[in-house]
Short mmCIF file of C-alpha atoms in Angstrom, two decimals:
data_model
loop_
_atom_site.label_atom_id
_atom_site.label_comp_id
_atom_site.label_asym_id
_atom_site.label_seq_id
_atom_site.Cartn_x
_atom_site.Cartn_y
_atom_site.Cartn_z
CA MET P 247 -57.75 -89.60 -31.54
CA ASN P 248 -54.09 -90.31 -30.81
CA SER P 249 -52.81 -87.98 -33.55
CA PRO P 250 -50.45 -85.15 -32.48
CA VAL P 251 -53.08 -82.51 -33.31
CA SER P 252 -55.69 -84.31 -31.22
CA GLN P 253 -53.28 -84.57 -28.28
CA ILE P 254 -52.50 -80.85 -28.51
CA LEU P 255 -56.18 -79.94 -28.61
CA LYS P 256 -56.98 -82.20 -25.66
CA GLN P 257 -54.26 -80.56 -23.55
CA LEU P 258 -55.00 -76.97 -24.55
CA ILE P 259 -58.76 -76.73 -24.54
CA THR P 260 -60.94 -76.23 -21.50
CA PHE P 261 -64.43 -74.75 -21.25
CA ASP P 262 -67.06 -73.89 -18.66
CA LYS P 263 -70.71 -74.67 -19.41
CA THR P 264 -71.93 -72.56 -16.47
CA ILE P 265 -70.91 -69.18 -17.88
CA VAL P 266 -72.84 -67.01 -20.33
CA GLN P 267 -70.40 -67.32 -23.23
CA PRO P 268 -71.36 -70.31 -25.45
CA VAL P 269 -69.08 -73.35 -25.40
CA TYR P 270 -68.45 -73.17 -29.15
CA VAL P 271 -67.16 -69.58 -28.78
CA GLN P 272 -64.93 -70.51 -25.81
CA VAL P 273 -63.36 -73.41 -27.73
CA ALA P 274 -62.99 -71.47 -30.98
CA GLN P 275 -61.13 -68.67 -29.20
CA GLN P 276 -58.71 -71.17 -27.65
CA ILE P 277 -58.02 -72.79 -31.02
CA VAL P 278 -57.32 -69.33 -32.50
CA ASN P 279 -54.91 -68.70 -29.64
CA ALA P 280 -53.19 -72.02 -30.32
CA ILE P 281 -52.80 -71.12 -34.00
CA GLN P 282 -51.39 -67.68 -33.16
CA ARG P 283 -48.89 -69.17 -30.75
CA GLY P 284 -47.72 -71.75 -33.29
CA TYR P 285 -48.97 -74.91 -31.60
CA LEU P 286 -51.16 -75.59 -34.63
CA GLU P 287 -49.24 -74.84 -37.80
CA LYS P 288 -50.63 -73.73 -41.13
CA GLY P 289 -51.92 -76.74 -43.07
CA SER P 290 -52.49 -78.91 -40.00
CA LYS P 291 -55.56 -81.10 -40.37
CA LEU P 292 -58.02 -80.88 -37.51
CA PRO P 293 -59.92 -84.01 -36.44
CA GLY P 294 -63.34 -84.62 -37.98
CA THR P 295 -66.36 -83.29 -36.13
CA ARG P 296 -67.32 -86.77 -34.85
CA VAL P 297 -63.84 -87.42 -33.47
CA PHE P 298 -63.55 -83.85 -32.16
CA SER P 299 -66.86 -84.10 -30.29
CA GLN P 300 -65.69 -87.36 -28.64
CA LEU P 301 -62.32 -85.78 -27.82
CA LEU P 302 -63.91 -82.91 -25.88
CA ASN P 303 -67.03 -84.80 -24.77
CA ILE P 304 -69.34 -82.32 -26.48
CA HIS P 305 -72.31 -82.67 -28.84
CA ARG P 306 -71.40 -83.08 -32.50
CA ASN P 307 -73.49 -80.03 -33.38
CA THR P 308 -71.27 -78.01 -31.04
CA ALA P 309 -68.19 -79.33 -32.83
CA VAL P 310 -69.72 -78.27 -36.16
CA ALA P 311 -70.45 -74.81 -34.73
CA ILE P 312 -66.82 -74.50 -33.57
CA TYR P 313 -65.42 -75.22 -37.01
CA GLU P 314 -67.96 -72.93 -38.69
CA GLU P 315 -66.98 -70.13 -36.29
CA LEU P 316 -63.28 -70.64 -37.12
CA ALA P 317 -64.04 -70.73 -40.84
CA SER P 318 -66.09 -67.52 -40.67
CA GLN P 319 -63.09 -65.76 -39.11
CA GLY P 320 -60.69 -67.21 -41.69
CA TRP P 321 -58.69 -69.44 -39.35
CA VAL P 322 -59.59 -72.76 -41.01
CA ASP P 323 -60.58 -73.99 -44.45
CA ILE P 324 -63.31 -76.65 -44.58
CA ILE P 325 -62.89 -78.74 -47.75
CA ALA P 326 -65.67 -81.17 -48.59
CA ASN P 327 -64.69 -84.86 -48.39
CA ARG P 328 -61.15 -83.91 -47.31
CA GLY P 329 -61.36 -82.26 -43.90
CA THR P 330 -60.70 -79.05 -41.98
CA PHE P 331 -57.28 -77.40 -42.33
CA VAL P 332 -55.58 -74.62 -40.38
CA LEU P 333 -55.06 -71.29 -42.12
CA VAL P 334 -53.20 -68.19 -40.94
CA PRO P 335 -55.09 -65.14 -42.26
CA GLU P 336 -52.77 -62.48 -43.66
CA ALA P 337 -54.71 -59.63 -42.05
CA SER P 338 -54.85 -61.24 -38.63
CA THR P 339 -52.55 -60.49 -35.74
CA ALA P 340 -49.04 -61.65 -36.42
CA LYS P 341 -48.37 -65.19 -35.19
CA ILE P 342 -46.61 -65.39 -31.86
CA LYS P 343 -43.80 -67.92 -32.03
CA ALA P 344 -43.94 -70.39 -29.16
CA THR P 345 -41.40 -73.02 -30.13
CA THR P 346 -39.65 -72.80 -26.76
CA GLU P 347 -42.88 -73.01 -24.72
CA HIS P 348 -44.38 -76.15 -23.24
CA LEU P 349 -48.04 -76.90 -23.77
CA GLN P 350 -48.88 -76.30 -20.11
CA GLN P 351 -47.60 -72.73 -20.54
CA ALA P 352 -49.87 -71.95 -23.47
CA TYR P 353 -52.31 -69.81 -21.51
CA THR P 354 -50.02 -68.42 -18.84
CA TYR P 355 -48.80 -64.84 -18.64
CA PRO P 356 -45.65 -63.58 -16.87
CA LYS P 357 -46.05 -62.72 -13.21
CA VAL P 358 -42.89 -60.62 -13.07
CA ALA P 359 -41.97 -57.80 -15.49
CA GLY P 360 -38.70 -58.20 -17.34
CA PHE P 361 -37.98 -54.48 -16.97
CA PRO P 362 -37.53 -52.19 -13.95
CA PHE P 363 -40.28 -49.79 -12.90
CA GLN P 364 -41.03 -47.50 -9.99
CA LYS P 365 -43.01 -49.08 -7.17
CA SER P 366 -45.19 -46.94 -4.93
CA PHE P 367 -45.60 -47.97 -1.33
CA HIS P 368 -47.89 -45.01 -0.67
CA LEU P 369 -50.49 -46.10 -3.23
CA ALA P 370 -50.76 -49.69 -2.01
CA SER P 371 -54.40 -50.73 -2.03
CA THR P 372 -56.28 -50.74 1.26
CA ALA P 373 -59.04 -52.91 -0.18
CA GLN P 374 -59.86 -56.11 1.70
CA GLU P 375 -61.91 -59.07 0.56
CA THR P 376 -64.56 -60.69 2.70
CA THR P 377 -67.41 -63.14 2.44
CA ALA P 378 -69.25 -61.59 5.41
CA LYS P 379 -72.89 -60.70 4.79
CA TYR P 380 -72.76 -57.48 6.84
CA SER P 381 -70.13 -54.76 6.95
CA ILE P 382 -69.37 -51.38 8.44
CA ASN P 383 -67.72 -48.80 6.18
CA GLU P 384 -66.36 -45.28 6.66
CA GLY P 385 -69.66 -43.59 5.77
CA LYS P 386 -70.91 -44.37 2.28
CA PRO P 387 -74.46 -43.74 1.02
CA ASP P 388 -76.97 -46.53 0.44
CA LEU P 389 -77.06 -47.31 -3.29
CA ARG P 390 -80.47 -48.94 -2.83
CA LEU P 391 -81.95 -45.45 -2.47
CA HIS P 392 -80.89 -44.58 -6.02
CA PRO P 393 -84.01 -44.03 -8.21
CA VAL P 394 -83.13 -46.68 -10.78
CA HIS P 395 -86.23 -46.48 -12.99
CA GLN P 396 -86.21 -42.68 -13.14
CA PHE P 397 -82.53 -42.67 -14.06
CA SER P 398 -83.08 -45.22 -16.80
CA ARG P 399 -85.48 -42.78 -18.45
CA TRP P 400 -83.25 -39.75 -17.84
CA TYR P 401 -80.16 -41.54 -19.17
CA SER P 402 -82.01 -42.71 -22.27
CA ALA P 403 -83.27 -39.17 -22.87
CA ALA P 404 -79.76 -37.75 -22.49
CA MET P 405 -78.39 -40.26 -25.03
CA LYS P 406 -80.97 -39.09 -27.59
CA ARG P 407 -80.11 -35.40 -27.38
CA LYS P 408 -79.12 -34.25 -30.86
CA PRO P 409 -76.42 -31.80 -29.70
CA LEU P 410 -74.55 -34.63 -27.92
CA ILE P 411 -72.53 -35.76 -30.94
CA ASN P 412 -71.62 -32.16 -31.75
CA LYS P 413 -70.29 -31.72 -28.23
CA TRP P 414 -68.10 -34.81 -28.59
CA ASN P 415 -66.80 -33.70 -31.98
CA ARG P 416 -66.09 -30.14 -30.87
CA THR P 417 -62.35 -29.57 -30.57
CA THR P 418 -62.46 -26.37 -28.55
CA ALA P 419 -64.84 -24.98 -25.97
CA LEU P 420 -65.89 -21.53 -27.13
CA ARG P 421 -68.03 -20.96 -24.06
CA PRO P 422 -68.65 -22.66 -20.70
CA SER P 423 -70.69 -25.84 -20.89
CA VAL P 424 -74.29 -25.91 -19.72
CA PHE P 425 -73.23 -28.28 -16.94
CA SER P 426 -70.49 -26.02 -15.58
CA THR P 427 -72.91 -23.08 -15.60
CA GLN P 428 -75.60 -25.10 -13.81
CA LEU P 429 -73.07 -26.42 -11.29
CA CYS P 430 -71.93 -22.86 -10.54
CA ASN P 431 -75.55 -21.83 -10.03
CA TYR P 432 -76.10 -24.75 -7.67
CA LEU P 433 -72.98 -24.02 -5.60
CA ASN P 434 -73.74 -20.31 -5.46
CA ALA P 435 -77.22 -21.06 -4.16
CA SER P 436 -76.34 -23.88 -1.74
CA ARG P 437 -72.89 -22.89 -0.47
CA GLY P 438 -72.83 -19.11 -0.57
CA PHE P 439 -70.30 -18.86 -3.39
CA HIS P 440 -70.06 -16.07 -5.96
CA ILE P 441 -68.27 -17.99 -8.71
CA ASN P 442 -68.48 -18.45 -12.45
CA PRO P 443 -67.27 -21.38 -14.61
CA GLN P 444 -63.73 -19.92 -14.71
CA HIS P 445 -63.42 -20.73 -10.99
CA LEU P 446 -64.58 -24.33 -11.34
CA ILE P 447 -63.47 -27.66 -12.75
CA ASN P 448 -65.30 -30.98 -12.46
CA THR P 449 -63.60 -34.37 -12.19
CA ARG P 450 -64.57 -38.01 -11.79
CA SER P 451 -64.25 -38.00 -7.99
CA THR P 452 -62.94 -36.07 -4.99
CA GLU P 453 -59.91 -38.38 -4.96
CA MET P 454 -59.13 -37.43 -8.55
CA SER P 455 -59.60 -33.77 -7.64
CA LEU P 456 -57.18 -34.05 -4.72
CA TYR P 457 -54.63 -35.94 -6.83
CA MET P 458 -54.65 -33.19 -9.45
CA VAL P 459 -54.41 -30.47 -6.82
CA SER P 460 -51.49 -32.19 -5.09
CA GLN P 461 -49.61 -32.59 -8.37
CA LEU P 462 -50.02 -28.89 -9.14
CA LEU P 463 -49.39 -27.64 -5.62
CA ILE P 464 -46.82 -29.92 -3.95
CA LYS P 465 -43.14 -30.37 -4.75
CA GLN P 466 -40.75 -32.86 -3.20
CA ASP P 467 -40.38 -32.37 0.59
CA ASP P 468 -43.00 -29.59 0.77
CA LEU P 469 -44.58 -29.45 4.22
CA VAL P 470 -48.26 -30.49 4.38
CA LEU P 471 -50.24 -30.29 7.63
CA VAL P 472 -53.14 -32.65 8.36
CA GLY P 473 -55.23 -33.50 11.41
CA GLN P 474 -53.87 -35.86 14.05
CA LEU P 475 -56.23 -38.51 12.68
CA SER P 476 -57.01 -37.82 9.04
CA ASN P 477 -58.25 -39.23 5.75
CA TYR P 478 -56.05 -42.20 4.82
CA ALA P 479 -56.70 -41.73 1.06
CA ALA P 480 -55.66 -38.07 1.23
CA ASN P 481 -52.51 -39.00 3.16
CA MET P 482 -51.58 -41.54 0.49
CA ILE P 483 -52.00 -38.93 -2.24
CA PHE P 484 -49.88 -36.33 -0.43
CA GLN P 485 -47.11 -38.81 0.30
CA GLU P 486 -47.08 -39.96 -3.30
CA ALA P 487 -46.61 -36.33 -4.36
CA GLY P 488 -43.47 -36.22 -2.20
CA ALA P 489 -44.85 -34.20 0.70
CA THR P 490 -43.39 -34.15 4.19
CA MET P 491 -46.42 -34.53 6.45
CA ARG P 492 -46.95 -33.27 9.98
CA THR P 493 -50.04 -33.77 12.14
CA ILE P 494 -51.97 -31.10 14.06
CA PRO P 495 -54.09 -31.84 17.15
CA VAL P 496 -57.87 -31.88 16.74
CA ASP P 497 -60.16 -31.07 19.69
CA GLU P 498 -63.86 -30.34 20.13
CA GLU P 499 -63.52 -27.18 17.97
CA GLY P 500 -61.67 -28.93 15.19
CA LEU P 501 -58.10 -28.33 14.01
CA ASP P 502 -55.96 -26.50 16.61
CA VAL P 503 -54.92 -23.39 14.70
CA ASP P 504 -52.87 -22.01 17.63
CA TYR P 505 -50.69 -25.12 17.45
CA ILE P 506 -49.69 -24.13 13.91
CA LYS P 507 -48.72 -20.65 15.11
CA THR P 508 -46.50 -21.94 17.91
CA HIS P 509 -44.80 -24.81 16.06
CA PHE P 510 -44.22 -23.52 12.53
CA VAL P 511 -42.70 -20.41 10.99
CA LYS P 512 -43.80 -18.27 8.03
CA LYS P 513 -43.22 -19.58 4.51
CA SER P 514 -42.40 -23.09 5.81
CA ILE P 515 -45.84 -24.62 5.14
CA ARG P 516 -47.05 -25.48 1.65
CA CYS P 517 -50.65 -26.32 2.51
CA VAL P 518 -53.04 -27.38 5.26
CA TYR P 519 -55.60 -30.10 4.53
CA ILE P 520 -58.88 -29.93 6.43
CA CYS P 521 -62.37 -31.39 6.34
CA SER P 522 -63.98 -28.27 7.77
CA HIS P 523 -67.59 -29.36 7.87
CA ARG P 524 -67.03 -32.70 9.56
CA ASP P 525 -63.49 -33.72 10.36
CA TYR P 526 -62.45 -37.10 9.03
CA PRO P 527 -62.63 -39.41 10.93
CA THR P 528 -63.85 -37.75 14.15
CA THR P 529 -66.86 -35.86 12.63
CA VAL P 530 -65.95 -32.72 14.66
CA MET P 531 -66.91 -29.44 12.96
CA LEU P 532 -64.30 -26.67 12.66
CA SER P 533 -65.68 -23.75 14.68
CA ALA P 534 -66.42 -20.35 13.09
CA LYS P 535 -63.70 -18.76 15.23
CA ARG P 536 -61.03 -21.17 14.03
CA ARG P 537 -62.13 -20.85 10.42
CA LEU P 538 -61.42 -17.12 10.56
CA GLN P 539 -58.12 -17.75 12.37
CA LEU P 540 -57.03 -20.27 9.76
CA LEU P 541 -57.92 -17.97 6.87
CA GLN P 542 -55.92 -15.14 8.44
CA LEU P 543 -52.99 -17.43 9.23
CA ALA P 544 -52.94 -18.73 5.65
CA LYS P 545 -52.61 -15.18 4.37
CA THR P 546 -49.91 -14.29 6.93
CA TYR P 547 -47.89 -17.49 6.57
CA GLY P 548 -48.41 -17.87 2.81
CA PHE P 549 -49.85 -21.40 2.69
CA ALA P 550 -52.81 -22.83 0.79
CA ILE P 551 -55.83 -24.37 2.48
CA ILE P 552 -57.28 -27.50 0.87
CA GLU P 553 -60.87 -27.65 2.12
CA ASP P 554 -62.38 -31.08 1.52
CA ASP P 555 -66.13 -30.75 2.07
CA TYR P 556 -66.91 -34.38 1.32
CA ASP P 557 -70.33 -34.61 3.01
CA TYR P 558 -71.73 -31.07 2.92
CA ASP P 559 -75.03 -32.34 1.48
CA PHE P 560 -75.79 -34.61 4.45
CA GLN P 561 -76.95 -32.05 7.03
CA PHE P 562 -79.74 -33.30 9.32
CA GLU P 563 -80.13 -30.58 11.96
CA GLY P 564 -80.10 -26.82 11.34
CA SER P 565 -78.31 -25.22 8.41
CA ALA P 566 -74.94 -26.37 7.15
CA MET P 567 -72.08 -23.98 7.93
CA LEU P 568 -70.92 -22.31 4.74
CA PRO P 569 -67.51 -23.37 3.40
CA MET P 570 -64.41 -21.37 4.31
CA ALA P 571 -63.92 -20.86 0.59
CA SER P 572 -67.10 -18.77 0.42
CA ALA P 573 -65.45 -16.18 2.73
CA ASP P 574 -62.02 -16.32 1.07
CA ALA P 575 -61.17 -12.90 -0.37
CA ASP P 576 -57.42 -13.54 -0.77
CA GLY P 577 -57.38 -16.66 -2.94
CA MET P 578 -55.94 -18.95 -0.24
CA VAL P 579 -58.53 -21.78 -0.35
CA ILE P 580 -58.87 -24.70 -2.76
CA TYR P 581 -62.32 -26.18 -2.22
CA LEU P 582 -63.09 -29.83 -3.04
CA GLY P 583 -66.59 -31.29 -3.12
CA LYS P 584 -68.83 -33.90 -4.66
CA LEU P 585 -72.20 -33.69 -6.37
CA GLY P 586 -74.74 -36.49 -6.61
CA GLN P 587 -73.86 -38.56 -3.55
CA SER P 588 -77.44 -39.80 -3.37
CA LEU P 589 -76.95 -41.42 -6.79
CA PHE P 590 -75.03 -44.41 -8.11
CA PRO P 591 -71.23 -43.80 -8.01
CA SER P 592 -71.13 -43.58 -11.82
CA PHE P 593 -73.29 -40.45 -11.57
CA HIS P 594 -71.15 -38.76 -8.92
CA THR P 595 -68.91 -35.93 -10.00
CA GLY P 596 -66.13 -34.27 -8.05
CA PHE P 597 -65.34 -30.58 -8.42
CA VAL P 598 -62.68 -28.05 -7.47
CA VAL P 599 -63.36 -24.38 -6.75
CA ALA P 600 -60.26 -22.17 -6.71
CA PRO P 601 -58.84 -18.90 -8.07
CA GLU P 602 -59.12 -18.59 -11.84
CA ASN P 603 -55.41 -18.96 -12.66
CA PHE P 604 -55.18 -22.18 -10.62
CA ILE P 605 -58.26 -23.63 -12.31
CA SER P 606 -56.83 -22.70 -15.72
CA GLU P 607 -53.73 -24.77 -14.98
CA ALA P 608 -55.83 -27.60 -13.54
CA LYS P 609 -57.85 -27.76 -16.77
CA ASN P 610 -54.63 -28.24 -18.72
CA TYR P 611 -53.75 -31.11 -16.41
CA LEU P 612 -57.24 -32.63 -16.74
CA GLN P 613 -56.88 -32.62 -20.53
CA LEU P 614 -54.08 -35.16 -20.13
CA LEU P 615 -55.90 -37.34 -17.60
CA ASP P 616 -59.48 -37.25 -18.84
CA LYS P 617 -59.88 -35.40 -22.12
CA GLN P 618 -63.02 -37.30 -23.07
CA GLY P 619 -64.94 -36.70 -19.84
CA ASP P 620 -68.51 -37.96 -19.58
CA LEU P 621 -70.87 -35.75 -21.55
CA ILE P 622 -73.90 -37.94 -20.88
CA GLN P 623 -73.34 -37.72 -17.13
CA GLU P 624 -72.89 -33.95 -17.41
CA GLN P 625 -76.04 -33.62 -19.54
CA MET P 626 -78.07 -35.55 -16.97
CA LEU P 627 -76.69 -33.71 -13.94
CA ALA P 628 -77.25 -30.34 -15.62
CA GLU P 629 -80.90 -31.21 -16.20
CA LEU P 630 -81.31 -32.60 -12.67
CA ILE P 631 -79.94 -29.35 -11.24
CA SER P 632 -82.05 -27.20 -13.55
CA GLU P 633 -85.25 -29.09 -12.75
CA GLY P 634 -84.55 -29.25 -9.01
CA GLU P 635 -84.34 -33.07 -8.93
CA ILE P 636 -80.90 -33.06 -7.23
CA TYR P 637 -82.32 -30.99 -4.39
CA ARG P 638 -85.45 -33.16 -4.07
CA LEU P 639 -83.46 -36.41 -4.04
CA LYS P 640 -81.11 -35.00 -1.43
CA LYS P 641 -83.93 -33.85 0.85
CA LYS P 642 -85.74 -37.17 0.51
CA ASN P 643 -82.66 -39.21 1.38
CA ILE P 644 -81.72 -36.95 4.28
CA VAL P 645 -84.97 -37.95 6.01
CA THR P 646 -84.03 -41.62 5.63
CA TYR P 647 -80.45 -41.15 6.84
CA LYS P 648 -81.57 -39.12 9.87
CA GLN P 649 -83.93 -41.92 10.89
CA ARG P 650 -81.06 -44.39 10.59
CA LEU P 651 -78.79 -42.19 12.71
CA ASP P 652 -81.47 -41.87 15.40
CA SER P 653 -82.00 -45.64 15.40
CA LEU P 654 -78.27 -46.32 15.60
CA CYS P 655 -77.94 -44.07 18.65
CA LEU P 656 -80.83 -45.91 20.34
CA TYR P 657 -79.22 -49.28 19.64
CA LEU P 658 -75.87 -48.08 20.95
CA ASN P 659 -77.54 -46.86 24.14
CA SER P 660 -79.12 -50.29 24.58
CA TYR P 661 -76.11 -52.49 23.79
CA PHE P 662 -73.00 -50.36 24.34
CA GLU P 663 -73.85 -48.10 27.28
CA GLY P 664 -70.68 -47.60 29.32
CA ILE P 665 -68.62 -49.33 26.64
CA VAL P 666 -68.33 -46.63 23.96
CA THR P 667 -68.84 -42.88 23.90
CA TRP P 668 -69.88 -40.70 20.98
CA GLU P 669 -71.16 -37.27 20.08
CA LYS P 670 -74.19 -37.35 17.82
CA PRO P 671 -73.24 -35.19 14.81
CA LEU P 672 -75.61 -32.76 13.11
CA GLY P 673 -75.10 -34.58 9.86
CA GLY P 674 -72.91 -36.97 7.93
CA LEU P 675 -73.12 -40.73 7.50
CA ALA P 676 -70.74 -41.86 10.25
CA LEU P 677 -70.33 -41.89 14.04
CA TRP P 678 -67.02 -41.68 15.90
CA LEU P 679 -67.22 -44.43 18.52
CA GLN P 680 -64.54 -44.29 21.23
CA PHE P 681 -64.09 -47.28 23.52
CA VAL P 682 -64.00 -46.45 27.23
CA HIS P 683 -61.52 -49.26 27.91
CA THR P 684 -58.80 -50.07 25.40
CA ILE P 685 -59.21 -53.33 23.53
CA SER P 686 -57.49 -54.80 20.49
CA LEU P 687 -59.44 -53.57 17.48
CA VAL P 688 -57.69 -56.11 15.28
CA LYS P 689 -59.03 -58.90 17.48
CA LEU P 690 -62.44 -57.24 17.49
CA ALA P 691 -62.44 -57.33 13.68
CA GLU P 692 -61.39 -61.00 13.71
CA GLU P 693 -64.17 -61.98 16.11
CA ALA P 694 -66.72 -59.92 14.16
CA GLU P 695 -65.84 -61.67 10.91
CA LYS P 696 -66.54 -65.02 12.57
CA LEU P 697 -70.05 -63.65 13.13
CA ASP P 698 -70.46 -62.60 9.47
CA LEU P 699 -69.64 -58.93 10.16
CA PHE P 700 -66.76 -57.25 8.33
CA LEU P 701 -64.80 -54.38 9.91
CA PRO P 702 -62.29 -53.07 7.34
CA LYS P 703 -58.95 -51.87 8.69
CA THR P 704 -59.60 -48.38 7.31
CA ILE P 705 -62.27 -47.71 9.96
CA LEU P 706 -60.13 -48.87 12.92
CA TYR P 707 -58.11 -46.20 14.74
CA GLN P 708 -55.79 -47.39 17.50
CA ASP P 709 -52.66 -45.87 19.02
CA ILE P 710 -51.45 -45.01 22.51
CA ASN P 711 -54.15 -42.34 22.88
CA THR P 712 -56.94 -43.67 20.65
CA CYS P 713 -59.16 -46.73 20.49
CA ALA P 714 -62.04 -45.86 18.20
CA ILE P 715 -64.09 -46.87 15.16
CA ARG P 716 -65.50 -44.67 12.43
CA PHE P 717 -68.90 -46.34 12.15
CA GLY P 718 -70.47 -45.66 8.77
CA PHE P 719 -74.22 -46.33 8.94
CA GLY P 720 -75.65 -44.86 5.73
CA HIS P 721 -75.63 -48.12 3.76
CA LEU P 722 -77.60 -50.05 6.43
CA ASN P 723 -81.34 -49.84 7.02
CA GLU P 724 -82.76 -49.88 10.56
CA ASP P 725 -83.21 -53.67 10.71
CA GLU P 726 -79.69 -54.23 9.42
CA LEU P 727 -78.29 -51.73 11.94
CA LEU P 728 -79.80 -53.71 14.81
CA ILE P 729 -78.31 -56.95 13.50
CA VAL P 730 -74.89 -55.31 13.08
CA ILE P 731 -74.92 -53.80 16.59
CA LYS P 732 -75.83 -57.16 18.13
CA LYS P 733 -73.02 -58.89 16.24
CA LEU P 734 -70.56 -56.16 17.21
CA LYS P 735 -71.53 -56.55 20.89
CA ARG P 736 -71.02 -60.32 20.74
CA ALA P 737 -67.61 -59.77 19.12
CA TYR P 738 -66.72 -57.24 21.83
CA ASP P 739 -67.70 -59.69 24.57
CA GLU P 740 -65.52 -62.36 22.99
CA VAL P 741 -62.51 -60.02 22.91
CA VAL P 742 -63.01 -58.90 26.53
CA ASN P 743 -63.27 -62.53 27.70
CA LEU P 744 -60.21 -63.77 25.82
#
């Protein structure tokens, strides 16, 4: 047990009996790593199974299984009455020399690259970790409403489709896919478009869509206009593309189009980014009058409009206002949307609607980023559109979300009357809560976390003129909403009394 090989094994090998992977596999992999790194040289004799089991404090049968696993992979040779010896298979990965390494460095990996690379401040993650049981987000759907059992059957059926392999093996698309045709039909029926597959491209997400659009549209120092308070993810993408960004006031009618006229000159603006249906984060809808003004101004000034219609499907009262892109006769609007928001995120798909020549270039770009795509997802979504399931799921979930919005407003009236103000939107999965008296939202988040309620920094909006929260409620049922509101009120009281 005091042999050099035994000492090396004792220092190198660790295992965890609580995880799914068997102990014998964990240990065998670490011995292979030690052989590759040169800690155990070819010809080295490993301790017998009895000694090895005592060395690691494992059952002897486990030790036998470890050596058999190594032998089956060709890393050791078990010779009867002689012992187990290290081999280095010729076809295996070339051995990594480790003569200058210490044993404690065997399973470490460099923290710092030995070569220079470009760092991006703009793409720094906004993700935060928390152990809190409850949270408020910016307005995400409730994944618990996803019809899991139905989708299991649909996914299995899609996998069994005979044409699937042919689609994957096909090198060129001779005609539009069934999915792109069905998606066009759906958008034409639901959003007032008159498009065909040449005007459409689908992506993995709206963020991916916007990234592609910004790479095609924006050059270094191009001027991009956004709302005074706008989507933080979109801002990051524009800044990463090299844009110079300027903010435009937003009032009860949405983006102030007259402000653009009086503060900017023709040909100076590259694009204007808007969430026309419900402004992010304020949930204000761009009025019909300003939509027409913006379309006319885009034509006169020569800038593109990026219309992000991220929550068009969540309309609770009346009919949703049709996108600006549906009335665009001059090719000035690039429309971004998402299909399948009532489903698990892996079944969501983003899409871009734009003039044909722009989409043609975007497809070339997508070939570099995502040539494979997801044919199974497309097969399923095409069938869900064709059979009307997408529409039925959407309508069913809208009833649930409307009930949650109504309950949230009642709770706010009970616990936050005179403390916050809000306008109940006609749809969407978030409320814009403005505090009557300015408080520190950072301290509010700190006090809330003590109460097991997480407020991410991305929903907090505070400057000299603003003290507000974008309260996403879609992921919380009515009982959870009441708990969250009570905790938020207790946190608010703590901040006020500090």
